[in-house]
PDB file of C-alpha atoms in Angstrom:
ATOM      1  CA  MET I   3     -34.678 -51.233  -3.869  1.00 49.00           C
ATOM      2  CA  ARG I   4     -37.408 -50.662  -6.442  1.00 47.00           C
ATOM      3  CA  LYS I   5     -39.191 -48.327  -4.027  1.00 45.00           C
ATOM      4  CA  ILE I   6     -36.037 -46.249  -3.526  1.00 47.00           C
ATOM      5  CA  ILE I   7     -35.535 -45.946  -7.300  1.00 46.00           C
ATOM      6  CA  LEU I   8     -39.164 -44.815  -7.722  1.00 41.00           C
ATOM      7  CA  ILE I   9     -38.770 -42.141  -5.055  1.00 43.00           C
ATOM      8  CA  LEU I  10     -35.535 -40.875  -6.595  1.00 46.00           C
ATOM      9  CA  THR I  11     -37.211 -40.727 -10.018  1.00 45.00           C
ATOM     10  CA  MET I  12     -40.094 -38.649  -8.630  1.00 44.00           C
ATOM     11  CA  VAL I  13     -37.679 -36.244  -6.939  1.00 41.00           C
ATOM     12  CA  ILE I  14     -35.672 -35.793 -10.151  1.00 45.00           C
ATOM     13  CA  LEU I  15     -38.819 -35.160 -12.226  1.00 44.00           C
ATOM     14  CA  THR I  16     -40.038 -32.602  -9.706  1.00 45.00           C
ATOM     15  CA  LEU I  17     -36.733 -30.739  -9.879  1.00 44.00           C
ATOM     16  CA  VAL I  18     -36.800 -30.788 -13.699  1.00 42.00           C
ATOM     17  CA  PHE I  19     -40.356 -29.414 -13.939  1.00 40.00           C
ATOM     18  CA  THR I  20     -39.557 -26.723 -11.351  1.00 44.00           C
ATOM     19  CA  ALA I  21     -36.480 -25.619 -13.270  1.00 46.00           C
ATOM     20  CA  CYS I  22     -38.447 -25.434 -16.534  1.00 46.00           C
ATOM     21  CA  SER I  23     -41.348 -23.385 -15.216  1.00 46.00           C
ATOM     22  CA  THR I  24     -41.560 -19.773 -16.413  1.00 47.00           C
ATOM     23  CA  PRO I  25     -41.540 -16.700 -14.141  1.00 46.00           C
ATOM     24  CA  GLU I  26     -45.238 -16.253 -14.938  1.00 45.00           C
ATOM     25  CA  GLU I  27     -46.014 -19.808 -13.864  1.00 41.00           C
ATOM     26  CA  GLU I  28     -43.992 -19.354 -10.697  1.00 46.00           C
ATOM     27  CA  SER I  29     -45.879 -16.169  -9.805  1.00 42.00           C
ATOM     28  CA  VAL I  30     -49.230 -17.883 -10.388  1.00 43.00           C
ATOM     29  CA  ASN I  31     -48.114 -20.770  -8.199  1.00 43.00           C
ATOM     30  CA  VAL I  32     -47.099 -18.313  -5.494  1.00 46.00           C
ATOM     31  CA  THR I  33     -50.510 -16.682  -5.722  1.00 43.00           C
ATOM     32  CA  ALA I  34     -52.287 -20.010  -5.502  1.00 37.00           C
ATOM     33  CA  MET I  35     -50.497 -20.689  -2.225  1.00 39.00           C
ATOM     34  CA  GLU I  36     -51.268 -17.250  -0.849  1.00 49.00           C
ATOM     35  CA  ASP I  37     -55.021 -17.281  -0.411  1.00 65.00           C
ATOM     36  CA  GLY I  38     -54.662 -14.516   2.163  1.00 89.00           C
ATOM     37  CA  TYR I  39     -53.094 -11.961  -0.196  1.00 96.00           C
ATOM     38  CA  PRO I  40     -51.577  -9.707   0.835  1.00 97.00           C
ATOM     39  CA  SER I  41     -49.746 -11.523   3.613  1.00 96.00           C
ATOM     40  CA  LYS I  42     -47.010  -8.872   3.886  1.00 97.00           C
ATOM     41  CA  ASN I  43     -46.498  -5.214   3.140  1.00 98.00           C
ATOM     42  CA  ILE I  44     -46.736  -4.034  -0.481  1.00 98.00           C
ATOM     43  CA  ARG I  45     -44.088  -1.576  -1.592  1.00 98.00           C
ATOM     44  CA  ASN I  46     -45.161   1.335  -3.740  1.00 98.00           C
ATOM     45  CA  ILE I  47     -42.395   2.856  -5.873  1.00 98.00           C
ATOM     46  CA  VAL I  48     -42.663   6.624  -6.346  1.00 97.00           C
ATOM     47  CA  PRO I  49     -40.242   7.684  -9.120  1.00 95.00           C
ATOM     48  CA  PHE I  50     -40.218  11.395  -8.263  1.00 90.00           C
ATOM     49  CA  THR I  51     -39.180  13.491  -5.290  1.00 87.00           C
ATOM     50  CA  ALA I  52     -41.128  13.675  -2.037  1.00 90.00           C
ATOM     51  CA  GLY I  53     -43.677  16.484  -1.984  1.00 86.00           C
ATOM     52  CA  GLY I  54     -44.340  16.458  -5.733  1.00 82.00           C
ATOM     53  CA  THR I  55     -47.758  15.754  -7.189  1.00 83.00           C
ATOM     54  CA  THR I  56     -47.092  12.056  -7.840  1.00 90.00           C
ATOM     55  CA  ASP I  57     -45.996  11.570  -4.235  1.00 93.00           C
ATOM     56  CA  VAL I  58     -48.938  13.525  -2.807  1.00 92.00           C
ATOM     57  CA  ASN I  59     -51.415  11.381  -4.762  1.00 95.00           C
ATOM     58  CA  GLN I  60     -49.925   8.179  -3.354  1.00 97.00           C
ATOM     59  CA  ARG I  61     -49.918   9.589   0.170  1.00 97.00           C
ATOM     60  CA  ILE I  62     -53.645  10.194  -0.145  1.00 97.00           C
ATOM     61  CA  ILE I  63     -54.175   6.606  -1.338  1.00 97.00           C
ATOM     62  CA  GLU I  64     -52.116   5.448   1.639  1.00 97.00           C
ATOM     63  CA  LYS I  65     -54.530   7.083   4.101  1.00 97.00           C
ATOM     64  CA  PHE I  66     -57.358   4.783   2.977  1.00 97.00           C
ATOM     65  CA  TRP I  67     -55.289   1.649   2.290  1.00 97.00           C
ATOM     66  CA  LYS I  68     -55.816  -0.017   5.678  1.00 95.00           C
ATOM     67  CA  ASP I  69     -59.591   0.114   5.153  1.00 96.00           C
ATOM     68  CA  HIS I  70     -59.113  -2.445   2.365  1.00 96.00           C
ATOM     69  CA  PHE I  71     -56.019  -4.448   3.274  1.00 97.00           C
ATOM     70  CA  SER I  72     -54.614  -5.757   6.550  1.00 94.00           C
ATOM     71  CA  GLU I  73     -51.036  -5.133   5.405  1.00 97.00           C
ATOM     72  CA  SER I  74     -49.486  -1.727   4.799  1.00 97.00           C
ATOM     73  CA  MET I  75     -48.528   0.029   1.596  1.00 97.00           C
ATOM     74  CA  VAL I  76     -44.935   1.223   2.027  1.00 98.00           C
ATOM     75  CA  ILE I  77     -43.805   4.068  -0.229  1.00 97.00           C
ATOM     76  CA  GLU I  78     -40.242   3.930  -1.549  1.00 97.00           C
ATOM     77  CA  TYR I  79     -38.662   6.803  -3.470  1.00 97.00           C
ATOM     78  CA  LYS I  80     -36.578   5.760  -6.481  1.00 96.00           C
ATOM     79  CA  THR I  81     -35.880   9.108  -8.126  1.00 93.00           C
ATOM     80  CA  GLY I  82     -33.826  10.276 -11.069  1.00 89.00           C
ATOM     81  CA  ALA I  83     -33.763  10.775 -14.836  1.00 88.00           C
ATOM     82  CA  GLY I  84     -37.321  12.097 -15.058  1.00 87.00           C
ATOM     83  CA  GLY I  85     -38.766   8.989 -13.411  1.00 92.00           C
ATOM     84  CA  GLU I  86     -36.711   6.492 -15.401  1.00 95.00           C
ATOM     85  CA  VAL I  87     -34.948   5.090 -12.321  1.00 96.00           C
ATOM     86  CA  GLY I  88     -38.250   4.298 -10.627  1.00 97.00           C
ATOM     87  CA  PHE I  89     -39.937   2.963 -13.768  1.00 98.00           C
ATOM     88  CA  THR I  90     -37.001   0.608 -14.299  1.00 98.00           C
ATOM     89  CA  GLU I  91     -37.164  -0.593 -10.702  1.00 98.00           C
ATOM     90  CA  LEU I  92     -40.860  -1.347 -11.125  1.00 98.00           C
ATOM     91  CA  ALA I  93     -40.451  -3.095 -14.479  1.00 98.00           C
ATOM     92  CA  LYS I  94     -37.730  -5.372 -13.115  1.00 98.00           C
ATOM     93  CA  ALA I  95     -39.468  -6.228  -9.847  1.00 98.00           C
ATOM     94  CA  LYS I  96     -40.780  -9.727  -9.175  1.00 98.00           C
ATOM     95  CA  PRO I  97     -44.384  -9.966 -10.452  1.00 98.00           C
ATOM     96  CA  ASP I  98     -45.737 -11.455  -7.239  1.00 97.00           C
ATOM     97  CA  GLY I  99     -48.121  -8.676  -6.248  1.00 97.00           C
ATOM     98  CA  TYR I 100     -45.845  -7.195  -3.607  1.00 98.00           C
ATOM     99  CA  THR I 101     -44.444  -4.373  -5.741  1.00 98.00           C
ATOM    100  CA  MET I 102     -46.488  -1.710  -7.452  1.00 98.00           C
ATOM    101  CA  GLY I 103     -45.551   1.793  -8.471  1.00 98.00           C
ATOM    102  CA  SER I 104     -46.526   5.058 -10.060  1.00 98.00           C
ATOM    103  CA  ILE I 105     -46.483   5.144 -13.834  1.00 97.00           C
ATOM    104  CA  ASN I 106     -46.856   8.451 -15.626  1.00 94.00           C
ATOM    105  CA  THR I 107     -47.645   9.170 -19.229  1.00 95.00           C
ATOM    106  CA  PRO I 108     -46.206  10.310 -21.484  1.00 95.00           C
ATOM    107  CA  HIS I 109     -43.021   9.556 -19.483  1.00 93.00           C
ATOM    108  CA  ILE I 110     -43.176   5.760 -19.936  1.00 97.00           C
ATOM    109  CA  ILE I 111     -43.799   6.343 -23.644  1.00 96.00           C
ATOM    110  CA  LEU I 112     -41.134   8.966 -24.382  1.00 93.00           C
ATOM    111  CA  GLN I 113     -38.186   7.498 -22.525  1.00 94.00           C
ATOM    112  CA  PRO I 114     -37.971   4.135 -24.347  1.00 95.00           C
ATOM    113  CA  LEU I 115     -38.600   5.961 -27.636  1.00 94.00           C
ATOM    114  CA  GLY I 116     -35.940   8.620 -27.181  1.00 92.00           C
ATOM    115  CA  LYS I 117     -33.042   6.738 -25.581  1.00 92.00           C
ATOM    116  CA  PRO I 118     -31.851   3.302 -24.517  1.00 94.00           C
ATOM    117  CA  THR I 119     -33.714   2.301 -21.357  1.00 96.00           C
ATOM    118  CA  GLN I 120     -33.990  -0.833 -19.282  1.00 97.00           C
ATOM    119  CA  PHE I 121     -37.769  -0.840 -19.618  1.00 97.00           C
ATOM    120  CA  GLU I 122     -40.300  -0.626 -22.446  1.00 97.00           C
ATOM    121  CA  THR I 123     -43.737   0.990 -22.450  1.00 97.00           C
ATOM    122  CA  ASP I 124     -45.476  -2.390 -22.343  1.00 95.00           C
ATOM    123  CA  ASP I 125     -43.373  -3.775 -19.455  1.00 97.00           C
ATOM    124  CA  PHE I 126     -46.165  -2.934 -17.023  1.00 98.00           C
ATOM    125  CA  GLU I 127     -49.582  -4.209 -16.080  1.00 98.00           C
ATOM    126  CA  VAL I 128     -51.575  -0.969 -16.159  1.00 98.00           C
ATOM    127  CA  LEU I 129     -53.708  -1.001 -13.027  1.00 98.00           C
ATOM    128  CA  ALA I 130     -55.609   2.303 -13.068  1.00 98.00           C
ATOM    129  CA  ARG I 131     -55.266   5.966 -13.935  1.00 98.00           C
ATOM    130  CA  LEU I 132     -55.748   8.192 -10.909  1.00 98.00           C
ATOM    131  CA  VAL I 133     -54.904  11.747 -12.006  1.00 96.00           C
ATOM    132  CA  HIS I 134     -55.419  13.673 -15.246  1.00 94.00           C
ATOM    133  CA  ASP I 135     -53.421  16.857 -14.735  1.00 92.00           C
ATOM    134  CA  PRO I 136     -53.484  19.581 -17.427  1.00 96.00           C
ATOM    135  CA  GLN I 137     -50.193  21.354 -18.076  1.00 97.00           C
ATOM    136  CA  VAL I 138     -49.456  25.055 -17.695  1.00 98.00           C
ATOM    137  CA  ILE I 139     -46.647  27.501 -18.355  1.00 98.00           C
ATOM    138  CA  ALA I 140     -46.078  29.855 -15.434  1.00 98.00           C
ATOM    139  CA  VAL I 141     -43.680  32.546 -14.267  1.00 98.00           C
ATOM    140  CA  LYS I 142     -43.104  34.023 -10.831  1.00 98.00           C
ATOM    141  CA  ALA I 143     -45.844  36.415  -9.676  1.00 97.00           C
ATOM    142  CA  ASP I 144     -43.505  39.417  -9.660  1.00 97.00           C
ATOM    143  CA  SER I 145     -42.099  38.683 -13.148  1.00 98.00           C
ATOM    144  CA  ASP I 146     -42.256  41.429 -15.758  1.00 97.00           C
ATOM    145  CA  ILE I 147     -43.862  38.866 -18.057  1.00 98.00           C
ATOM    146  CA  LYS I 148     -47.632  38.972 -17.640  1.00 98.00           C
ATOM    147  CA  THR I 149     -48.986  37.303 -20.791  1.00 98.00           C
ATOM    148  CA  LEU I 150     -48.157  34.433 -23.116  1.00 98.00           C
ATOM    149  CA  ASP I 151     -47.770  36.933 -25.975  1.00 98.00           C
ATOM    150  CA  GLN I 152     -45.024  38.740 -24.066  1.00 98.00           C
ATOM    151  CA  TYR I 153     -43.309  35.443 -23.332  1.00 98.00           C
ATOM    152  CA  ILE I 154     -43.408  34.416 -26.990  1.00 98.00           C
ATOM    153  CA  ASN I 155     -42.245  37.827 -28.268  1.00 98.00           C
ATOM    154  CA  ILE I 156     -39.181  37.765 -25.997  1.00 98.00           C
ATOM    155  CA  LEU I 157     -38.257  34.332 -27.358  1.00 98.00           C
ATOM    156  CA  LYS I 158     -38.791  35.391 -30.952  1.00 98.00           C
ATOM    157  CA  GLU I 159     -36.506  38.388 -30.487  1.00 98.00           C
ATOM    158  CA  ASN I 160     -33.900  36.391 -28.541  1.00 98.00           C
ATOM    159  CA  PRO I 161     -34.244  32.622 -29.072  1.00 98.00           C
ATOM    160  CA  GLY I 162     -33.341  30.649 -25.961  1.00 98.00           C
ATOM    161  CA  SER I 163     -33.175  33.764 -23.771  1.00 98.00           C
ATOM    162  CA  LEU I 164     -35.745  32.425 -21.277  1.00 98.00           C
ATOM    163  CA  SER I 165     -35.147  29.333 -19.156  1.00 98.00           C
ATOM    164  CA  LEU I 166     -37.951  26.844 -18.629  1.00 98.00           C
ATOM    165  CA  GLY I 167     -37.780  24.388 -15.743  1.00 97.00           C
ATOM    166  CA  MET I 168     -39.245  20.946 -16.384  1.00 96.00           C
ATOM    167  CA  THR I 169     -39.277  17.571 -14.671  1.00 88.00           C
ATOM    168  CA  GLY I 170     -36.514  15.720 -16.495  1.00 87.00           C
ATOM    169  CA  ASN I 171     -36.001  14.999 -20.164  1.00 89.00           C
ATOM    170  CA  LEU I 172     -38.405  12.817 -22.160  1.00 90.00           C
ATOM    171  CA  THR I 173     -41.212  13.454 -19.691  1.00 88.00           C
ATOM    172  CA  GLY I 174     -44.665  14.978 -19.917  1.00 91.00           C
ATOM    173  CA  ASP I 175     -43.200  18.410 -19.216  1.00 94.00           C
ATOM    174  CA  HIS I 176     -40.681  17.887 -22.005  1.00 95.00           C
ATOM    175  CA  LEU I 177     -43.391  16.826 -24.466  1.00 96.00           C
ATOM    176  CA  THR I 178     -45.460  19.906 -23.635  1.00 97.00           C
ATOM    177  CA  THR I 179     -42.373  22.055 -24.142  1.00 97.00           C
ATOM    178  CA  LEU I 180     -41.799  20.508 -27.571  1.00 97.00           C
ATOM    179  CA  LYS I 181     -45.461  21.025 -28.469  1.00 97.00           C
ATOM    180  CA  PHE I 182     -45.237  24.663 -27.387  1.00 98.00           C
ATOM    181  CA  MET I 183     -42.008  25.394 -29.269  1.00 98.00           C
ATOM    182  CA  ASP I 184     -43.422  23.717 -32.373  1.00 96.00           C
ATOM    183  CA  ALA I 185     -46.762  25.540 -32.298  1.00 97.00           C
ATOM    184  CA  ALA I 186     -45.338  28.947 -31.328  1.00 98.00           C
ATOM    185  CA  GLY I 187     -42.216  28.762 -33.494  1.00 97.00           C
ATOM    186  CA  VAL I 188     -39.867  29.615 -30.605  1.00 98.00           C
ATOM    187  CA  GLU I 189     -36.948  28.140 -28.692  1.00 98.00           C
ATOM    188  CA  VAL I 190     -36.577  28.053 -24.901  1.00 98.00           C
ATOM    189  CA  THR I 191     -33.624  26.955 -22.785  1.00 98.00           C
ATOM    190  CA  THR I 192     -34.823  23.864 -20.959  1.00 97.00           C
ATOM    191  CA  VAL I 193     -33.690  23.109 -17.401  1.00 97.00           C
ATOM    192  CA  PRO I 194     -34.374  19.470 -16.441  1.00 95.00           C
ATOM    193  CA  LEU I 195     -35.060  19.017 -12.708  1.00 92.00           C
ATOM    194  CA  ALA I 196     -35.779  16.038 -10.455  1.00 82.00           C
ATOM    195  CA  GLY I 197     -39.430  16.751  -9.699  1.00 82.00           C
ATOM    196  CA  ALA I 198     -42.273  19.247  -9.423  1.00 83.00           C
ATOM    197  CA  ALA I 199     -41.235  20.399  -5.953  1.00 84.00           C
ATOM    198  CA  ASP I 200     -37.786  21.280  -7.327  1.00 91.00           C
ATOM    199  CA  GLN I 201     -39.319  23.251 -10.202  1.00 93.00           C
ATOM    200  CA  VAL I 202     -41.380  25.438  -7.895  1.00 93.00           C
ATOM    201  CA  LYS I 203     -38.416  25.954  -5.559  1.00 94.00           C
ATOM    202  CA  GLN I 204     -36.126  26.996  -8.424  1.00 97.00           C
ATOM    203  CA  LEU I 205     -38.727  29.339  -9.902  1.00 97.00           C
ATOM    204  CA  LEU I 206     -39.640  31.056  -6.640  1.00 96.00           C
ATOM    205  CA  GLY I 207     -35.954  31.333  -5.800  1.00 97.00           C
ATOM    206  CA  GLY I 208     -35.355  33.278  -9.001  1.00 97.00           C
ATOM    207  CA  HIS I 209     -33.021  30.667 -10.512  1.00 98.00           C
ATOM    208  CA  ILE I 210     -35.147  30.042 -13.626  1.00 98.00           C
ATOM    209  CA  ASP I 211     -37.513  32.267 -15.606  1.00 98.00           C
ATOM    210  CA  SER I 212     -40.481  29.936 -15.976  1.00 98.00           C
ATOM    211  CA  ILE I 213     -41.781  26.422 -15.523  1.00 98.00           C
ATOM    212  CA  VAL I 214     -43.904  24.031 -17.485  1.00 97.00           C
ATOM    213  CA  GLY I 215     -45.863  22.047 -14.960  1.00 92.00           C
ATOM    214  CA  ASN I 216     -49.192  20.761 -13.816  1.00 89.00           C
ATOM    215  CA  VAL I 217     -52.327  22.444 -12.559  1.00 90.00           C
ATOM    216  CA  GLY I 218     -51.572  20.684  -9.276  1.00 79.00           C
ATOM    217  CA  ASP I 219     -48.204  22.422  -9.006  1.00 82.00           C
ATOM    218  CA  VAL I 220     -49.682  25.928  -9.122  1.00 88.00           C
ATOM    219  CA  ALA I 221     -53.329  25.645  -8.027  1.00 83.00           C
ATOM    220  CA  LYS I 222     -52.472  25.087  -4.348  1.00 79.00           C
ATOM    221  CA  ASP I 223     -51.040  28.605  -4.076  1.00 86.00           C
ATOM    222  CA  PRO I 224     -51.769  30.465  -7.339  1.00 90.00           C
ATOM    223  CA  ASP I 225     -50.828  33.856  -5.882  1.00 94.00           C
ATOM    224  CA  GLN I 226     -47.160  32.870  -6.158  1.00 96.00           C
ATOM    225  CA  PHE I 227     -47.405  32.589  -9.942  1.00 97.00           C
ATOM    226  CA  THR I 228     -48.538  34.311 -13.087  1.00 98.00           C
ATOM    227  CA  ILE I 229     -49.968  31.441 -15.089  1.00 98.00           C
ATOM    228  CA  LEU I 230     -49.639  32.282 -18.768  1.00 98.00           C
ATOM    229  CA  ALA I 231     -51.655  29.449 -20.324  1.00 98.00           C
ATOM    230  CA  ILE I 232     -53.264  26.079 -19.623  1.00 98.00           C
ATOM    231  CA  GLY I 233     -53.347  23.084 -21.971  1.00 97.00           C
ATOM    232  CA  THR I 234     -57.060  22.306 -21.915  1.00 96.00           C
ATOM    233  CA  GLU I 235     -59.747  22.575 -24.583  1.00 96.00           C
ATOM    234  CA  GLU I 236     -61.684  25.042 -22.436  1.00 96.00           C
ATOM    235  CA  ARG I 237     -60.801  27.044 -19.324  1.00 95.00           C
ATOM    236  CA  HIS I 238     -60.349  24.923 -16.235  1.00 94.00           C
ATOM    237  CA  GLU I 239     -62.730  25.305 -13.303  1.00 91.00           C
ATOM    238  CA  TRP I 240     -59.831  25.526 -10.849  1.00 90.00           C
ATOM    239  CA  LEU I 241     -58.176  28.371 -12.780  1.00 92.00           C
ATOM    240  CA  PRO I 242     -61.057  30.150 -14.530  1.00 94.00           C
ATOM    241  CA  ASP I 243     -59.046  33.332 -15.135  1.00 95.00           C
ATOM    242  CA  VAL I 244     -56.232  31.517 -16.940  1.00 97.00           C
ATOM    243  CA  PRO I 245     -56.643  31.457 -20.738  1.00 98.00           C
ATOM    244  CA  THR I 246     -55.990  28.271 -22.683  1.00 98.00           C
ATOM    245  CA  PHE I 247     -53.161  27.991 -25.180  1.00 98.00           C
ATOM    246  CA  LYS I 248     -55.786  27.577 -27.890  1.00 98.00           C
ATOM    247  CA  GLU I 249     -57.629  30.804 -27.204  1.00 97.00           C
ATOM    248  CA  GLN I 250     -54.257  32.585 -27.450  1.00 98.00           C
ATOM    249  CA  GLY I 251     -53.563  31.141 -30.874  1.00 97.00           C
ATOM    250  CA  ILE I 252     -51.305  28.249 -29.805  1.00 98.00           C
ATOM    251  CA  ASP I 253     -53.014  25.037 -30.878  1.00 97.00           C
ATOM    252  CA  ILE I 254     -51.948  22.575 -28.186  1.00 96.00           C
ATOM    253  CA  VAL I 255     -53.644  20.464 -25.539  1.00 96.00           C
ATOM    254  CA  ALA I 256     -51.387  18.866 -22.933  1.00 96.00           C
ATOM    255  CA  ALA I 257     -51.768  16.886 -19.726  1.00 95.00           C
ATOM    256  CA  ILE I 258     -49.914  14.357 -17.606  1.00 92.00           C
ATOM    257  CA  ASP I 259     -51.706  11.205 -16.543  1.00 95.00           C
ATOM    258  CA  ARG I 260     -50.675   9.431 -13.351  1.00 95.00           C
ATOM    259  CA  GLY I 261     -51.675   6.076 -12.038  1.00 98.00           C
ATOM    260  CA  LEU I 262     -50.456   2.775 -10.730  1.00 98.00           C
ATOM    261  CA  GLY I 263     -48.865  -0.154 -12.484  1.00 98.00           C
ATOM    262  CA  LEU I 264     -47.450  -3.573 -11.667  1.00 98.00           C
ATOM    263  CA  PRO I 265     -44.589  -5.587 -13.142  1.00 98.00           C
ATOM    264  CA  LYS I 266     -45.548  -7.496 -16.284  1.00 98.00           C
ATOM    265  CA  GLY I 267     -46.832 -10.939 -15.410  1.00 97.00           C
ATOM    266  CA  THR I 268     -48.476 -10.067 -12.105  1.00 98.00           C
ATOM    267  CA  PRO I 269     -51.417 -12.507 -11.783  1.00 97.00           C
ATOM    268  CA  LYS I 270     -54.839 -11.272 -12.886  1.00 97.00           C
ATOM    269  CA  GLU I 271     -56.368 -12.170  -9.514  1.00 97.00           C
ATOM    270  CA  ILE I 272     -54.021  -9.753  -7.767  1.00 97.00           C
ATOM    271  CA  GLN I 273     -54.589  -7.028 -10.360  1.00 97.00           C
ATOM    272  CA  GLU I 274     -58.338  -7.328  -9.867  1.00 97.00           C
ATOM    273  CA  LYS I 275     -58.114  -7.196  -6.072  1.00 97.00           C
ATOM    274  CA  LEU I 276     -55.948  -4.072  -6.137  1.00 98.00           C
ATOM    275  CA  TYR I 277     -58.086  -2.405  -8.809  1.00 98.00           C
ATOM    276  CA  ILE I 278     -61.314  -2.917  -6.863  1.00 97.00           C
ATOM    277  CA  ALA I 279     -59.755  -1.282  -3.792  1.00 97.00           C
ATOM    278  CA  LEU I 280     -58.481   1.695  -5.816  1.00 98.00           C
ATOM    279  CA  GLU I 281     -61.845   2.157  -7.496  1.00 98.00           C
ATOM    280  CA  GLU I 282     -63.636   2.153  -4.143  1.00 98.00           C
ATOM    281  CA  ILE I 283     -61.139   4.589  -2.629  1.00 98.00           C
ATOM    282  CA  SER I 284     -61.486   6.965  -5.594  1.00 97.00           C
ATOM    283  CA  LYS I 285     -65.244   7.214  -5.036  1.00 97.00           C
ATOM    284  CA  LEU I 286     -64.969   8.285  -1.395  1.00 98.00           C
ATOM    285  CA  PRO I 287     -66.020  11.917  -0.815  1.00 98.00           C
ATOM    286  CA  GLU I 288     -63.113  12.247   1.646  1.00 98.00           C
ATOM    287  CA  TYR I 289     -60.659  11.092  -1.012  1.00 98.00           C
ATOM    288  CA  GLN I 290     -62.062  13.488  -3.604  1.00 96.00           C
ATOM    289  CA  GLU I 291     -61.916  16.381  -1.149  1.00 96.00           C
ATOM    290  CA  MET I 292     -58.301  15.615  -0.239  1.00 96.00           C
ATOM    291  CA  MET I 293     -57.385  15.390  -3.915  1.00 94.00           C
ATOM    292  CA  LYS I 294     -58.916  18.782  -4.640  1.00 90.00           C
ATOM    293  CA  LYS I 295     -57.283  20.371  -1.614  1.00 89.00           C
ATOM    294  CA  ALA I 296     -53.915  19.020  -2.786  1.00 87.00           C
ATOM    295  CA  GLY I 297     -54.445  20.430  -6.275  1.00 85.00           C
ATOM    296  CA  LEU I 298     -54.804  17.020  -7.921  1.00 90.00           C
ATOM    297  CA  VAL I 299     -57.310  16.653 -10.740  1.00 92.00           C
ATOM    298  CA  ASP I 300     -59.161  13.366 -10.288  1.00 93.00           C
ATOM    299  CA  GLY I 301     -59.057  11.335 -13.483  1.00 94.00           C
ATOM    300  CA  PHE I 302     -59.865   7.785 -12.421  1.00 97.00           C
ATOM    301  CA  MET I 303     -59.921   5.341 -15.326  1.00 97.00           C
ATOM    302  CA  SER I 304     -59.602   1.582 -15.628  1.00 97.00           C
ATOM    303  CA  GLY I 305     -56.318   0.100 -16.742  1.00 97.00           C
ATOM    304  CA  GLU I 306     -57.864  -1.230 -19.958  1.00 96.00           C
ATOM    305  CA  GLU I 307     -59.152   2.204 -20.973  1.00 97.00           C
ATOM    306  CA  TRP I 308     -55.876   3.864 -20.087  1.00 97.00           C
ATOM    307  CA  LYS I 309     -53.902   1.322 -22.125  1.00 96.00           C
ATOM    308  CA  ASP I 310     -55.932   2.272 -25.213  1.00 96.00           C
ATOM    309  CA  LEU I 311     -55.032   5.944 -24.696  1.00 95.00           C
ATOM    310  CA  ILE I 312     -51.371   5.052 -24.211  1.00 96.00           C
ATOM    311  CA  VAL I 313     -51.287   3.334 -27.614  1.00 95.00           C
ATOM    312  CA  LYS I 314     -52.647   6.476 -29.323  1.00 95.00           C
ATOM    313  CA  GLU I 315     -50.351   8.792 -27.378  1.00 95.00           C
ATOM    314  CA  LYS I 316     -47.322   6.735 -28.359  1.00 95.00           C
ATOM    315  CA  ILE I 317     -48.024   7.307 -32.056  1.00 94.00           C
ATOM    316  CA  GLU I 318     -48.403  11.084 -31.600  1.00 92.00           C
ATOM    317  CA  SER I 319     -45.324  11.349 -29.371  1.00 94.00           C
ATOM    318  CA  GLU I 320     -43.152   9.447 -31.825  1.00 95.00           C
ATOM    319  CA  GLN I 321     -44.055  11.879 -34.603  1.00 93.00           C
ATOM    320  CA  LEU I 322     -43.069  14.881 -32.466  1.00 93.00           C
ATOM    321  CA  LEU I 323     -39.764  13.381 -31.356  1.00 94.00           C
ATOM    322  CA  VAL I 324     -38.887  12.702 -34.993  1.00 94.00           C
ATOM    323  CA  LYS I 325     -39.686  16.314 -35.874  1.00 93.00           C
ATOM    324  CA  PHE I 326     -37.253  17.620 -33.233  1.00 94.00           C
ATOM    325  CA  GLY I 327     -34.536  15.163 -34.175  1.00 92.00           C
ATOM    326  CA  LEU I 328     -34.833  13.278 -30.912  1.00 90.00           C
ATOM    327  CA  LEU I 329     -35.704  10.012 -32.574  1.00 84.00           C
ATOM    328  CA  GLU I 330     -34.426   8.384 -35.707  1.00 65.00           C
ATOM    329  CA  LYS I 331     -37.072   7.355 -38.235  1.00 57.00           C
TER     330      LYS I 331
END
């Protein structure tokens, strides 16, 4: 009888301790049992449409994945609201190492600042930055607008008369648009779209007057566009004939950073294993050549370094949103 009571007591205590353990403890316990990580496919959430620059970057990573892991990386598209749908899906996923996803800045900074969201900027383990993509303003190649000065003068004479396609609201494109309107003293009519591929399609179809986008969106086939300005300190080697905003009297620098993140609480051992693989892939000449061919500017950076930049960018972004009345003080 005493033996039965002892066994029942042990079972009850085990159930109590299990119920009281935190999600972080559970994920660590899962990891401890899974010495052969990964033992199943890892899903990779892409929060923008297929064919856009974020998607293309992950497809390139996918080509080299099997050289580092026995299990596949499976891309899932969770699009909408300028990436918010996908970011939320990633933030709420189980932190067991079997869900990762693309995180873009300043998107993950602006959205929680400017509206109620189901994720916060620090809801992610920042794994690595992969792409540092300067922003441009471009029109269709056969547009009557040939220079940034012309573009600005039209807007000064008729505020809001030109439409500007951008990837969603409270995104990197949106921030660049705010920076441009602030520095140039003009107003454009913004047209939020689902992704970069949609922007190019709408522009080339004659449905919008211009786009604010990435070097990667226009460098693959620059003959289709007249690129009015680029948001770098100096002219970019991929577009040497395109003047910077700064040299045209508009004091802005703008870029979108893209990389990979994990749900908060993903064990450090898993983060390290994934980071090492990404770092090795990024150094491959074949990877670098594919990135360049796809119009993606390599910007590999460790998660720790990128997190420091995110903190600084959040402060600057908050000030600009307040200035445009998009954020209460």
